[in-house]
Structure formats: structure tokens, C-alpha cells
PDB file of C-alpha atoms in Angstrom:
ATOM      1  CA  UNK A   1     -15.006  39.670 -12.234  1.00 56.00           C
ATOM      2  CA  UNK A   2     -11.632  40.852 -10.752  1.00 64.00           C
ATOM      3  CA  UNK A   3      -8.049  39.631 -11.632  1.00 62.00           C
ATOM      4  CA  UNK A   4      -6.452  37.111  -9.612  1.00 66.00           C
ATOM      5  CA  UNK A   5      -3.013  38.257  -8.139  1.00 69.00           C
ATOM      6  CA  UNK A   6      -0.912  36.447 -10.736  1.00 65.00           C
ATOM      7  CA  UNK A   7      -2.938  37.644 -13.856  1.00 64.00           C
ATOM      8  CA  UNK A   8      -2.777  41.244 -12.435  1.00 65.00           C
ATOM      9  CA  UNK A   9       1.195  41.066 -11.916  1.00 70.00           C
ATOM     10  CA  UNK A  10       1.439  39.673 -15.368  1.00 67.00           C
ATOM     11  CA  UNK A  11      -0.582  42.338 -17.015  1.00 70.00           C
ATOM     12  CA  UNK A  12       1.323  45.130 -15.052  1.00 75.00           C
ATOM     13  CA  UNK A  13       4.638  43.609 -16.089  1.00 74.00           C
ATOM     14  CA  UNK A  14       3.695  43.720 -19.796  1.00 73.00           C
ATOM     15  CA  UNK A  15       2.642  47.231 -19.384  1.00 76.00           C
ATOM     16  CA  UNK A  16       5.621  48.504 -17.761  1.00 79.00           C
ATOM     17  CA  UNK A  17       7.848  46.558 -19.998  1.00 79.00           C
ATOM     18  CA  UNK A  18       6.225  48.430 -23.054  1.00 82.00           C
ATOM     19  CA  UNK A  19       6.393  51.929 -21.272  1.00 86.00           C
ATOM     20  CA  UNK A  20       9.938  52.982 -22.280  1.00 87.00           C
ATOM     21  CA  UNK A  21       9.365  51.779 -25.762  1.00 87.00           C
ATOM     22  CA  UNK A  22       6.274  53.806 -26.116  1.00 88.00           C
ATOM     23  CA  UNK A  23       8.105  56.982 -24.717  1.00 90.00           C
ATOM     24  CA  UNK A  24      10.947  56.415 -27.169  1.00 91.00           C
ATOM     25  CA  UNK A  25       8.918  55.970 -30.290  1.00 92.00           C
ATOM     26  CA  UNK A  26       6.184  58.668 -29.918  1.00 94.00           C
ATOM     27  CA  UNK A  27       6.053  60.708 -33.066  1.00 94.00           C
ATOM     28  CA  UNK A  28       8.316  58.196 -35.085  1.00 95.00           C
ATOM     29  CA  UNK A  29       7.329  56.477 -38.302  1.00 96.00           C
ATOM     30  CA  UNK A  30       7.129  52.910 -38.623  1.00 96.00           C
ATOM     31  CA  UNK A  31       6.833  51.525 -42.123  1.00 97.00           C
ATOM     32  CA  UNK A  32       5.284  47.898 -42.142  1.00 97.00           C
ATOM     33  CA  UNK A  33       5.348  45.539 -45.083  1.00 96.00           C
ATOM     34  CA  UNK A  34       2.383  43.272 -44.472  1.00 95.00           C
ATOM     35  CA  UNK A  35       2.083  40.028 -46.416  1.00 87.00           C
ATOM     36  CA  UNK A  36       2.479  36.203 -46.001  1.00 78.00           C
ATOM     37  CA  UNK A  37       0.487  34.280 -43.472  1.00 74.00           C
ATOM     38  CA  UNK A  38      -0.374  37.364 -41.540  1.00 79.00           C
ATOM     39  CA  UNK A  39      -2.596  38.533 -44.674  1.00 84.00           C
ATOM     40  CA  UNK A  40      -4.503  35.123 -45.251  1.00 81.00           C
ATOM     41  CA  UNK A  41      -5.221  33.756 -41.429  1.00 84.00           C
ATOM     42  CA  UNK A  42      -8.213  35.491 -40.104  1.00 88.00           C
ATOM     43  CA  UNK A  43      -6.720  35.525 -36.361  1.00 90.00           C
ATOM     44  CA  UNK A  44      -3.533  37.057 -37.566  1.00 91.00           C
ATOM     45  CA  UNK A  45      -5.439  39.692 -39.619  1.00 92.00           C
ATOM     46  CA  UNK A  46      -7.388  40.843 -36.749  1.00 93.00           C
ATOM     47  CA  UNK A  47      -4.247  40.869 -34.687  1.00 92.00           C
ATOM     48  CA  UNK A  48      -2.247  42.913 -37.251  1.00 94.00           C
ATOM     49  CA  UNK A  49      -5.182  45.385 -37.542  1.00 95.00           C
ATOM     50  CA  UNK A  50      -5.202  45.727 -33.538  1.00 94.00           C
ATOM     51  CA  UNK A  51      -1.446  46.313 -33.681  1.00 94.00           C
ATOM     52  CA  UNK A  52      -1.520  48.968 -36.228  1.00 96.00           C
ATOM     53  CA  UNK A  53      -4.218  50.779 -34.229  1.00 96.00           C
ATOM     54  CA  UNK A  54      -2.617  50.722 -31.031  1.00 94.00           C
ATOM     55  CA  UNK A  55       0.663  51.934 -32.413  1.00 95.00           C
ATOM     56  CA  UNK A  56      -1.244  55.058 -33.861  1.00 96.00           C
ATOM     57  CA  UNK A  57      -3.072  55.660 -30.431  1.00 94.00           C
ATOM     58  CA  UNK A  58       0.124  55.563 -28.576  1.00 93.00           C
ATOM     59  CA  UNK A  59       1.653  58.188 -30.824  1.00 94.00           C
ATOM     60  CA  UNK A  60       3.362  56.439 -33.410  1.00 95.00           C
ATOM     61  CA  UNK A  61       3.038  56.879 -37.246  1.00 97.00           C
ATOM     62  CA  UNK A  62       2.413  53.516 -38.789  1.00 97.00           C
ATOM     63  CA  UNK A  63       2.380  53.273 -42.526  1.00 98.00           C
ATOM     64  CA  UNK A  64       1.547  49.865 -44.090  1.00 98.00           C
ATOM     65  CA  UNK A  65       2.581  48.485 -47.516  1.00 97.00           C
ATOM     66  CA  UNK A  66       0.995  45.236 -48.510  1.00 96.00           C
ATOM     67  CA  UNK A  67       1.277  42.615 -51.158  1.00 91.00           C
ATOM     68  CA  UNK A  68      -1.115  40.338 -52.505  1.00 90.00           C
ATOM     69  CA  UNK A  69       0.544  37.647 -54.775  1.00 87.00           C
ATOM     70  CA  UNK A  70      -1.800  34.713 -53.818  1.00 87.00           C
ATOM     71  CA  UNK A  71      -4.864  36.756 -54.332  1.00 90.00           C
ATOM     72  CA  UNK A  72      -3.856  37.747 -57.445  1.00 91.00           C
ATOM     73  CA  UNK A  73      -2.929  34.232 -58.647  1.00 90.00           C
ATOM     74  CA  UNK A  74      -6.409  33.065 -57.614  1.00 91.00           C
ATOM     75  CA  UNK A  75      -8.183  35.627 -59.412  1.00 92.00           C
ATOM     76  CA  UNK A  76      -6.051  34.886 -62.612  1.00 92.00           C
ATOM     77  CA  UNK A  77      -6.866  31.251 -62.202  1.00 91.00           C
ATOM     78  CA  UNK A  78     -10.596  31.941 -62.111  1.00 93.00           C
ATOM     79  CA  UNK A  79     -10.629  33.847 -65.361  1.00 91.00           C
ATOM     80  CA  UNK A  80      -8.452  31.025 -66.913  1.00 91.00           C
ATOM     81  CA  UNK A  81      -5.093  32.783 -67.251  1.00 90.00           C
ATOM     82  CA  UNK A  82      -2.041  30.821 -66.135  1.00 88.00           C
ATOM     83  CA  UNK A  83       0.668  32.742 -64.289  1.00 87.00           C
ATOM     84  CA  UNK A  84       4.093  32.771 -65.217  1.00 86.00           C
ATOM     85  CA  UNK A  85       7.142  33.806 -63.318  1.00 85.00           C
ATOM     86  CA  UNK A  86      10.599  34.694 -64.052  1.00 81.00           C
ATOM     87  CA  UNK A  87      13.318  34.960 -61.176  1.00 75.00           C
ATOM     88  CA  UNK A  88      10.505  34.810 -58.780  1.00 76.00           C
ATOM     89  CA  UNK A  89       8.644  37.760 -60.604  1.00 82.00           C
ATOM     90  CA  UNK A  90       5.296  37.581 -62.118  1.00 88.00           C
ATOM     91  CA  UNK A  91       5.214  38.079 -65.881  1.00 90.00           C
ATOM     92  CA  UNK A  92       2.768  40.892 -66.130  1.00 92.00           C
ATOM     93  CA  UNK A  93       0.945  41.463 -69.588  1.00 91.00           C
ATOM     94  CA  UNK A  94      -1.578  44.242 -69.840  1.00 92.00           C
ATOM     95  CA  UNK A  95      -4.478  41.898 -69.041  1.00 93.00           C
ATOM     96  CA  UNK A  96      -2.681  40.613 -65.971  1.00 93.00           C
ATOM     97  CA  UNK A  97      -1.907  44.219 -64.950  1.00 94.00           C
ATOM     98  CA  UNK A  98      -5.511  44.967 -64.899  1.00 94.00           C
ATOM     99  CA  UNK A  99      -5.942  42.157 -62.498  1.00 94.00           C
ATOM    100  CA  UNK A 100      -3.234  43.470 -60.334  1.00 94.00           C
ATOM    101  CA  UNK A 101      -4.712  46.669 -60.041  1.00 94.00           C
ATOM    102  CA  UNK A 102      -8.022  45.306 -59.259  1.00 94.00           C
ATOM    103  CA  UNK A 103      -6.810  43.102 -56.629  1.00 94.00           C
ATOM    104  CA  UNK A 104      -4.014  44.975 -54.988  1.00 94.00           C
ATOM    105  CA  UNK A 105      -5.674  48.593 -55.358  1.00 93.00           C
ATOM    106  CA  UNK A 106      -9.122  47.085 -54.866  1.00 92.00           C
ATOM    107  CA  UNK A 107      -9.897  44.118 -53.121  1.00 93.00           C
ATOM    108  CA  UNK A 108      -6.993  43.635 -50.928  1.00 95.00           C
ATOM    109  CA  UNK A 109      -6.234  47.360 -49.966  1.00 96.00           C
ATOM    110  CA  UNK A 110      -9.857  47.974 -49.068  1.00 96.00           C
ATOM    111  CA  UNK A 111     -10.073  44.739 -46.900  1.00 95.00           C
ATOM    112  CA  UNK A 112      -7.129  45.980 -44.835  1.00 96.00           C
ATOM    113  CA  UNK A 113      -8.495  49.414 -44.582  1.00 97.00           C
ATOM    114  CA  UNK A 114     -11.821  48.025 -43.412  1.00 97.00           C
ATOM    115  CA  UNK A 115     -10.121  45.748 -40.887  1.00 96.00           C
ATOM    116  CA  UNK A 116      -8.054  48.677 -39.302  1.00 97.00           C
ATOM    117  CA  UNK A 117     -11.127  51.145 -39.089  1.00 97.00           C
ATOM    118  CA  UNK A 118     -13.235  48.194 -37.516  1.00 96.00           C
ATOM    119  CA  UNK A 119     -10.567  48.112 -34.732  1.00 95.00           C
ATOM    120  CA  UNK A 120     -11.031  51.812 -34.176  1.00 95.00           C
ATOM    121  CA  UNK A 121      -8.467  53.068 -36.516  1.00 95.00           C
ATOM    122  CA  UNK A 122      -8.744  55.815 -39.225  1.00 96.00           C
ATOM    123  CA  UNK A 123      -7.005  54.266 -42.446  1.00 97.00           C
ATOM    124  CA  UNK A 124      -7.016  55.440 -45.894  1.00 97.00           C
ATOM    125  CA  UNK A 125      -6.113  53.215 -48.727  1.00 97.00           C
ATOM    126  CA  UNK A 126      -4.187  54.324 -51.906  1.00 96.00           C
ATOM    127  CA  UNK A 127      -1.771  53.147 -54.613  1.00 96.00           C
ATOM    128  CA  UNK A 128       1.314  54.667 -55.796  1.00 95.00           C
ATOM    129  CA  UNK A 129      -0.462  56.266 -58.621  1.00 95.00           C
ATOM    130  CA  UNK A 130      -2.595  58.334 -56.458  1.00 94.00           C
ATOM    131  CA  UNK A 131      -0.876  61.940 -56.288  1.00 92.00           C
ATOM    132  CA  UNK A 132       1.883  60.170 -58.623  1.00 94.00           C
ATOM    133  CA  UNK A 133       3.383  59.210 -54.994  1.00 96.00           C
ATOM    134  CA  UNK A 134       5.589  56.480 -56.645  1.00 97.00           C
ATOM    135  CA  UNK A 135       7.233  56.868 -59.941  1.00 97.00           C
ATOM    136  CA  UNK A 136       8.379  53.715 -61.450  1.00 96.00           C
ATOM    137  CA  UNK A 137      10.702  52.428 -64.250  1.00 94.00           C
ATOM    138  CA  UNK A 138      10.624  49.113 -65.996  1.00 93.00           C
ATOM    139  CA  UNK A 139      12.484  46.542 -64.407  1.00 90.00           C
ATOM    140  CA  UNK A 140      15.264  45.039 -66.515  1.00 83.00           C
ATOM    141  CA  UNK A 141      15.520  41.290 -65.942  1.00 78.00           C
ATOM    142  CA  UNK A 142      18.596  39.370 -67.080  1.00 73.00           C
ATOM    143  CA  UNK A 143      19.457  35.770 -67.165  1.00 65.00           C
ATOM    144  CA  UNK A 144      23.087  34.404 -67.356  1.00 58.00           C
ATOM    145  CA  UNK A 145      23.839  30.925 -68.416  1.00 54.00           C
ATOM    146  CA  UNK A 146      26.951  29.064 -69.643  1.00 57.00           C
ATOM    147  CA  UNK A 147      25.612  28.591 -73.163  1.00 57.00           C
ATOM    148  CA  UNK A 148      24.756  32.450 -73.288  1.00 57.00           C
ATOM    149  CA  UNK A 149      27.813  34.417 -74.485  1.00 58.00           C
ATOM    150  CA  UNK A 150      26.141  37.648 -72.964  1.00 57.00           C
ATOM    151  CA  UNK A 151      23.323  37.919 -70.321  1.00 66.00           C
ATOM    152  CA  UNK A 152      19.924  37.452 -72.012  1.00 69.00           C
ATOM    153  CA  UNK A 153      17.522  40.394 -71.264  1.00 77.00           C
ATOM    154  CA  UNK A 154      14.099  39.101 -70.654  1.00 82.00           C
ATOM    155  CA  UNK A 155      10.684  41.183 -71.032  1.00 85.00           C
ATOM    156  CA  UNK A 156       8.358  40.401 -68.047  1.00 89.00           C
ATOM    157  CA  UNK A 157       5.952  43.235 -68.993  1.00 91.00           C
ATOM    158  CA  UNK A 158       4.456  45.505 -66.577  1.00 94.00           C
ATOM    159  CA  UNK A 159       6.819  45.027 -63.761  1.00 93.00           C
ATOM    160  CA  UNK A 160       8.890  47.956 -62.037  1.00 94.00           C
ATOM    161  CA  UNK A 161      11.126  49.221 -59.694  1.00 93.00           C
ATOM    162  CA  UNK A 162      10.972  52.419 -57.721  1.00 96.00           C
ATOM    163  CA  UNK A 163      12.545  55.464 -59.513  1.00 95.00           C
ATOM    164  CA  UNK A 164      11.447  57.965 -57.036  1.00 96.00           C
ATOM    165  CA  UNK A 165       8.666  58.595 -54.135  1.00 97.00           C
ATOM    166  CA  UNK A 166       6.928  61.871 -53.551  1.00 96.00           C
ATOM    167  CA  UNK A 167       5.696  61.481 -49.837  1.00 95.00           C
ATOM    168  CA  UNK A 168       3.570  64.820 -49.921  1.00 94.00           C
ATOM    169  CA  UNK A 169       0.334  62.885 -49.703  1.00 94.00           C
ATOM    170  CA  UNK A 170       1.596  60.636 -46.952  1.00 95.00           C
ATOM    171  CA  UNK A 171       2.940  63.694 -44.838  1.00 94.00           C
ATOM    172  CA  UNK A 172      -0.434  65.171 -45.217  1.00 94.00           C
ATOM    173  CA  UNK A 173      -2.460  61.923 -44.198  1.00 96.00           C
ATOM    174  CA  UNK A 174      -0.269  61.292 -41.127  1.00 94.00           C
ATOM    175  CA  UNK A 175      -0.445  64.891 -39.830  1.00 93.00           C
ATOM    176  CA  UNK A 176      -4.120  64.492 -39.921  1.00 94.00           C
ATOM    177  CA  UNK A 177      -3.904  61.269 -37.938  1.00 94.00           C
ATOM    178  CA  UNK A 178      -4.902  58.868 -40.766  1.00 97.00           C
ATOM    179  CA  UNK A 179      -3.130  55.495 -41.205  1.00 98.00           C
ATOM    180  CA  UNK A 180      -2.009  55.106 -44.825  1.00 98.00           C
ATOM    181  CA  UNK A 181      -2.281  51.732 -46.483  1.00 98.00           C
ATOM    182  CA  UNK A 182      -0.368  51.470 -49.818  1.00 97.00           C
ATOM    183  CA  UNK A 183      -0.681  49.012 -52.738  1.00 97.00           C
ATOM    184  CA  UNK A 184       2.579  48.798 -54.455  1.00 96.00           C
ATOM    185  CA  UNK A 185       1.612  49.915 -58.047  1.00 97.00           C
ATOM    186  CA  UNK A 186       3.588  52.829 -59.582  1.00 96.00           C
ATOM    187  CA  UNK A 187       3.330  54.857 -62.675  1.00 96.00           C
ATOM    188  CA  UNK A 188       6.264  55.590 -65.319  1.00 94.00           C
ATOM    189  CA  UNK A 189       7.228  59.182 -65.485  1.00 92.00           C
ATOM    190  CA  UNK A 190       7.918  59.234 -69.000  1.00 90.00           C
ATOM    191  CA  UNK A 191       5.893  56.407 -70.510  1.00 92.00           C
ATOM    192  CA  UNK A 192       2.880  56.706 -68.213  1.00 94.00           C
ATOM    193  CA  UNK A 193       2.679  53.185 -67.965  1.00 95.00           C
ATOM    194  CA  UNK A 194       1.287  51.370 -64.919  1.00 96.00           C
ATOM    195  CA  UNK A 195       3.745  49.110 -62.956  1.00 96.00           C
ATOM    196  CA  UNK A 196       3.536  46.280 -60.484  1.00 95.00           C
ATOM    197  CA  UNK A 197       6.570  46.729 -57.878  1.00 95.00           C
ATOM    198  CA  UNK A 198       7.636  44.215 -55.362  1.00 92.00           C
ATOM    199  CA  UNK A 199       6.033  45.223 -51.889  1.00 94.00           C
ATOM    200  CA  UNK A 200       9.225  44.766 -50.046  1.00 93.00           C
ATOM    201  CA  UNK A 201      11.097  47.093 -52.397  1.00 94.00           C
ATOM    202  CA  UNK A 202       8.158  49.592 -52.070  1.00 96.00           C
ATOM    203  CA  UNK A 203       8.430  49.392 -48.348  1.00 97.00           C
ATOM    204  CA  UNK A 204      12.076  49.986 -48.009  1.00 96.00           C
ATOM    205  CA  UNK A 205      12.241  52.723 -50.536  1.00 96.00           C
ATOM    206  CA  UNK A 206       9.473  54.378 -48.704  1.00 97.00           C
ATOM    207  CA  UNK A 207      11.122  53.967 -45.179  1.00 97.00           C
ATOM    208  CA  UNK A 208      14.152  55.682 -46.598  1.00 96.00           C
ATOM    209  CA  UNK A 209      12.074  58.739 -48.117  1.00 96.00           C
ATOM    210  CA  UNK A 210      10.375  59.107 -44.815  1.00 96.00           C
ATOM    211  CA  UNK A 211      13.571  58.492 -42.707  1.00 95.00           C
ATOM    212  CA  UNK A 212      11.371  55.977 -40.691  1.00 96.00           C
ATOM    213  CA  UNK A 213      12.377  54.922 -37.279  1.00 95.00           C
ATOM    214  CA  UNK A 214      11.710  51.338 -38.469  1.00 95.00           C
ATOM    215  CA  UNK A 215      11.090  49.143 -41.374  1.00 96.00           C
ATOM    216  CA  UNK A 216       9.212  45.910 -40.512  1.00 95.00           C
ATOM    217  CA  UNK A 217       9.162  43.150 -43.203  1.00 95.00           C
ATOM    218  CA  UNK A 218       6.535  40.422 -42.124  1.00 93.00           C
ATOM    219  CA  UNK A 219       7.570  37.105 -43.354  1.00 88.00           C
ATOM    220  CA  UNK A 220       6.629  33.253 -43.173  1.00 87.00           C
ATOM    221  CA  UNK A 221       9.870  32.487 -41.376  1.00 85.00           C
ATOM    222  CA  UNK A 222      11.222  33.083 -38.010  1.00 86.00           C
ATOM    223  CA  UNK A 223      13.775  35.577 -39.290  1.00 85.00           C
ATOM    224  CA  UNK A 224      17.475  35.214 -40.404  1.00 86.00           C
ATOM    225  CA  UNK A 225      18.801  31.953 -39.387  1.00 86.00           C
ATOM    226  CA  UNK A 226      22.692  30.892 -39.154  1.00 84.00           C
ATOM    227  CA  UNK A 227      23.852  27.645 -40.757  1.00 84.00           C
ATOM    228  CA  UNK A 228      22.736  25.805 -37.581  1.00 85.00           C
ATOM    229  CA  UNK A 229      19.195  27.065 -37.651  1.00 83.00           C
ATOM    230  CA  UNK A 230      19.416  29.272 -34.831  1.00 86.00           C
ATOM    231  CA  UNK A 231      17.730  32.821 -35.058  1.00 88.00           C
ATOM    232  CA  UNK A 232      20.150  35.677 -35.699  1.00 87.00           C
ATOM    233  CA  UNK A 233      19.540  39.045 -34.353  1.00 86.00           C
ATOM    234  CA  UNK A 234      21.167  42.496 -33.536  1.00 87.00           C
ATOM    235  CA  UNK A 235      23.186  42.561 -36.438  1.00 89.00           C
ATOM    236  CA  UNK A 236      24.903  45.521 -38.154  1.00 89.00           C
ATOM    237  CA  UNK A 237      24.959  46.075 -41.769  1.00 90.00           C
ATOM    238  CA  UNK A 238      28.786  44.853 -42.117  1.00 91.00           C
ATOM    239  CA  UNK A 239      27.966  41.674 -40.221  1.00 90.00           C
ATOM    240  CA  UNK A 240      24.936  40.876 -42.810  1.00 90.00           C
ATOM    241  CA  UNK A 241      27.326  41.711 -45.644  1.00 90.00           C
ATOM    242  CA  UNK A 242      29.671  38.945 -44.041  1.00 90.00           C
ATOM    243  CA  UNK A 243      26.542  36.404 -43.802  1.00 90.00           C
ATOM    244  CA  UNK A 244      25.872  37.042 -47.486  1.00 89.00           C
ATOM    245  CA  UNK A 245      29.421  36.634 -48.441  1.00 90.00           C
ATOM    246  CA  UNK A 246      29.720  33.166 -46.744  1.00 87.00           C
ATOM    247  CA  UNK A 247      26.572  31.810 -47.957  1.00 85.00           C
ATOM    248  CA  UNK A 248      24.500  31.830 -44.864  1.00 85.00           C
ATOM    249  CA  UNK A 249      22.077  34.291 -46.361  1.00 85.00           C
ATOM    250  CA  UNK A 250      21.031  32.843 -49.799  1.00 79.00           C
ATOM    251  CA  UNK A 251      17.977  31.865 -52.080  1.00 76.00           C
ATOM    252  CA  UNK A 252      14.757  33.628 -51.456  1.00 76.00           C
ATOM    253  CA  UNK A 253      15.939  35.505 -48.303  1.00 81.00           C
ATOM    254  CA  UNK A 254      18.342  37.331 -50.266  1.00 84.00           C
ATOM    255  CA  UNK A 255      16.058  39.977 -51.750  1.00 84.00           C
ATOM    256  CA  UNK A 256      14.348  40.923 -48.498  1.00 87.00           C
ATOM    257  CA  UNK A 257      17.682  41.179 -46.719  1.00 89.00           C
ATOM    258  CA  UNK A 258      19.167  43.415 -49.434  1.00 89.00           C
ATOM    259  CA  UNK A 259      15.998  45.440 -49.076  1.00 91.00           C
ATOM    260  CA  UNK A 260      16.464  45.980 -45.298  1.00 92.00           C
ATOM    261  CA  UNK A 261      20.288  46.561 -45.903  1.00 93.00           C
ATOM    262  CA  UNK A 262      19.520  49.455 -48.322  1.00 93.00           C
ATOM    263  CA  UNK A 263      16.919  50.928 -46.029  1.00 94.00           C
ATOM    264  CA  UNK A 264      19.318  51.077 -43.028  1.00 94.00           C
ATOM    265  CA  UNK A 265      22.050  52.570 -45.228  1.00 93.00           C
ATOM    266  CA  UNK A 266      19.815  55.052 -46.463  1.00 93.00           C
ATOM    267  CA  UNK A 267      18.824  56.394 -42.946  1.00 93.00           C
ATOM    268  CA  UNK A 268      16.449  54.100 -41.542  1.00 95.00           C
ATOM    269  CA  UNK A 269      17.137  53.671 -37.822  1.00 93.00           C
ATOM    270  CA  UNK A 270      16.510  49.815 -37.762  1.00 93.00           C
ATOM    271  CA  UNK A 271      15.158  47.079 -40.158  1.00 94.00           C
ATOM    272  CA  UNK A 272      13.157  44.133 -38.856  1.00 93.00           C
ATOM    273  CA  UNK A 273      12.690  40.708 -40.574  1.00 92.00           C
ATOM    274  CA  UNK A 274       9.431  39.623 -38.326  1.00 90.00           C
ATOM    275  CA  UNK A 275       7.704  36.435 -38.263  1.00 89.00           C
ATOM    276  CA  UNK A 276       4.320  37.206 -39.175  1.00 89.00           C
ATOM    277  CA  UNK A 277       2.980  33.757 -38.211  1.00 90.00           C
ATOM    278  CA  UNK A 278       3.122  34.827 -34.477  1.00 89.00           C
ATOM    279  CA  UNK A 279      -0.063  36.724 -33.379  1.00 89.00           C
ATOM    280  CA  UNK A 280       0.717  40.409 -32.637  1.00 89.00           C
ATOM    281  CA  UNK A 281       4.025  40.189 -34.125  1.00 89.00           C
ATOM    282  CA  UNK A 282       4.549  43.890 -34.683  1.00 90.00           C
ATOM    283  CA  UNK A 283       3.768  44.717 -31.112  1.00 89.00           C
ATOM    284  CA  UNK A 284       6.157  42.052 -29.862  1.00 87.00           C
ATOM    285  CA  UNK A 285       8.906  43.373 -32.104  1.00 87.00           C
ATOM    286  CA  UNK A 286       8.279  46.787 -31.197  1.00 88.00           C
ATOM    287  CA  UNK A 287       7.636  46.626 -27.302  1.00 85.00           C
ATOM    288  CA  UNK A 288       9.835  43.807 -26.110  1.00 79.00           C
ATOM    289  CA  UNK A 289      13.492  43.486 -25.722  1.00 71.00           C
ATOM    290  CA  UNK A 290      13.417  39.914 -27.348  1.00 68.00           C
ATOM    291  CA  UNK A 291      11.030  40.319 -30.337  1.00 72.00           C
ATOM    292  CA  UNK A 292      10.018  37.747 -32.906  1.00 78.00           C
ATOM    293  CA  UNK A 293      12.410  38.274 -35.634  1.00 85.00           C
ATOM    294  CA  UNK A 294      15.760  39.656 -36.976  1.00 90.00           C
ATOM    295  CA  UNK A 295      16.890  43.100 -36.162  1.00 90.00           C
ATOM    296  CA  UNK A 296      19.358  44.872 -38.258  1.00 91.00           C
ATOM    297  CA  UNK A 297      20.865  48.343 -36.958  1.00 88.00           C
ATOM    298  CA  UNK A 298      21.352  51.038 -38.916  1.00 77.00           C
ATOM    299  CA  UNK A 299      24.022  53.843 -38.371  1.00 62.00           C
ATOM    300  CA  UNK A 300      27.107  51.459 -38.455  1.00 51.00           C
TER     301      UNK A 300
END
């Protein structure tokens, strides 16, 4: 069955629009934090896997970092263990850490790898403990309140932050045309403890280490909105600072935006807050002028 003229024109237009972006990004590294609705909706899962495979086939080097909070919560509930959160972070005792490793490093990681491979890619799953890629340190959480004379330090267990990243394993995989899929688990350099780390933070630090062309953070929102609810994009780091200062950026979006800011100030060319609820969001953000999220420019 042949295409009708209108359909043929539409397809040709899409391909010609994408061409200069493909040329520009050949050989470039794209670090993608995969989470939210894109990870649980089957249509979006398939679309994400195809996006990543296409990126690789046209010469880019996608590196995927994934979350898995809802999946961890469901398994904890099944074994009768209640989840507790402090400042939005899961309190992670030794038993919970075992579940985190099982879910992130096993179930979720291997499912993503399988989906990418089913679409014709060649993905390899690993955690930050493999090859001691991610060294972590215990995250110190403090709480301030009017009744407290000094901030209170709260122990939330095996929750860490990135101390350093050794990307040698990733360089080897990318050179051999594999697509790395990374679970955000690290190991303490001194205490040898296993730590659960926020996936946005791992993706941002990894993008810095790899000096990536782009950091893409998939979310369940359209992107960064102004006070009238309109989407903001094409922002410089200084403009984002102003939006934080005037309260436009607040609440749950702040940690993600700060992660993006750290990345562009650390040498990443651009960071993107991408609406992961849109099918093929990654391709639309990379291969079109408009995109489906907020672009934060580096180098300024």
C-alpha cells in the first residue's frame, strides 16, 4: 500500500527536520534519567525503548539512569514493611536496602534492558557498585524548626550521595556500541556500605563526568512553569537562579532544577526537564525545535 501525497509529505518533513540534529549530535553522549509515568505505562515504555535504540543507531551514545521508587514501595508492602520518608527520601534500613537492590539492580534494571534489546538495541544493565563505578557517602539530612536551637541531624539509613564516579566501565561499553542502563546504587569508599542514591542526582553527576552533550530528566510534568502556568524554556543558568529567588521554582521541582543547574555549570552543554508522559518525548526533545519540556542552556 503506497502513501498518499499528504502522508508522504508529512513523513518527509519530519525526516528533513531531524537531519541537522542527527548531524550535530553524532558521537555525542546523552544521559537520560528514566522514571515517572514513562516507566510504568506500557505504551510509553515501548516508546522510550525505541527512542533509545534510534538514538544509538543514528550515532549518538545514550546512557540511561533509572529510578524505581513505586516498584520498591509495592514490594515492601507485599512483605509487610511500611515505607517512611524524611524530606522526600525513603528511610532505608538494612532490610529495605536489600529490597532496593533486588528491585533496582534486578527487576527494574533487567526489564529496561530487555525492552531496549527487544527493539533491536544492545543494552547492558549494571549498578553503581559494578566496577565500583559510583563511590557514595552517607547523606546527612538536617531538619530545622523554630523550637530547635540547632538543626537536628536525622539518620535515614543507607541513603547516599555521590562522592565520585569512575566512568571507565561506561567508556568501554559505549566504545563497543552497548547502551548502559544504570541503577542508582553506590558503594562507600571507606565503610563499604551499599547506598541508595536519588536517580536524578546520579544522572546529573554522571552527565558531568562524561561531559555529556545533554542531560534529560523525564518527569510527570510539562516542564518548568512560570507563575501563570506557562511553560518556560531556553533558559540560562542565571535566569533559573532568578526564578528560584523569586519563588517561581519551589517545592518538589527544586531538587530536579538544582541537579540540572549543577550539570550545566559542570560542563554539560544543556539540561532538559522533559514531559515523560508524552510518547517519544526523548526524540521530540532532541530532534525538533519546539521539544516537550524545559531547556536549560550551559556555558552562560
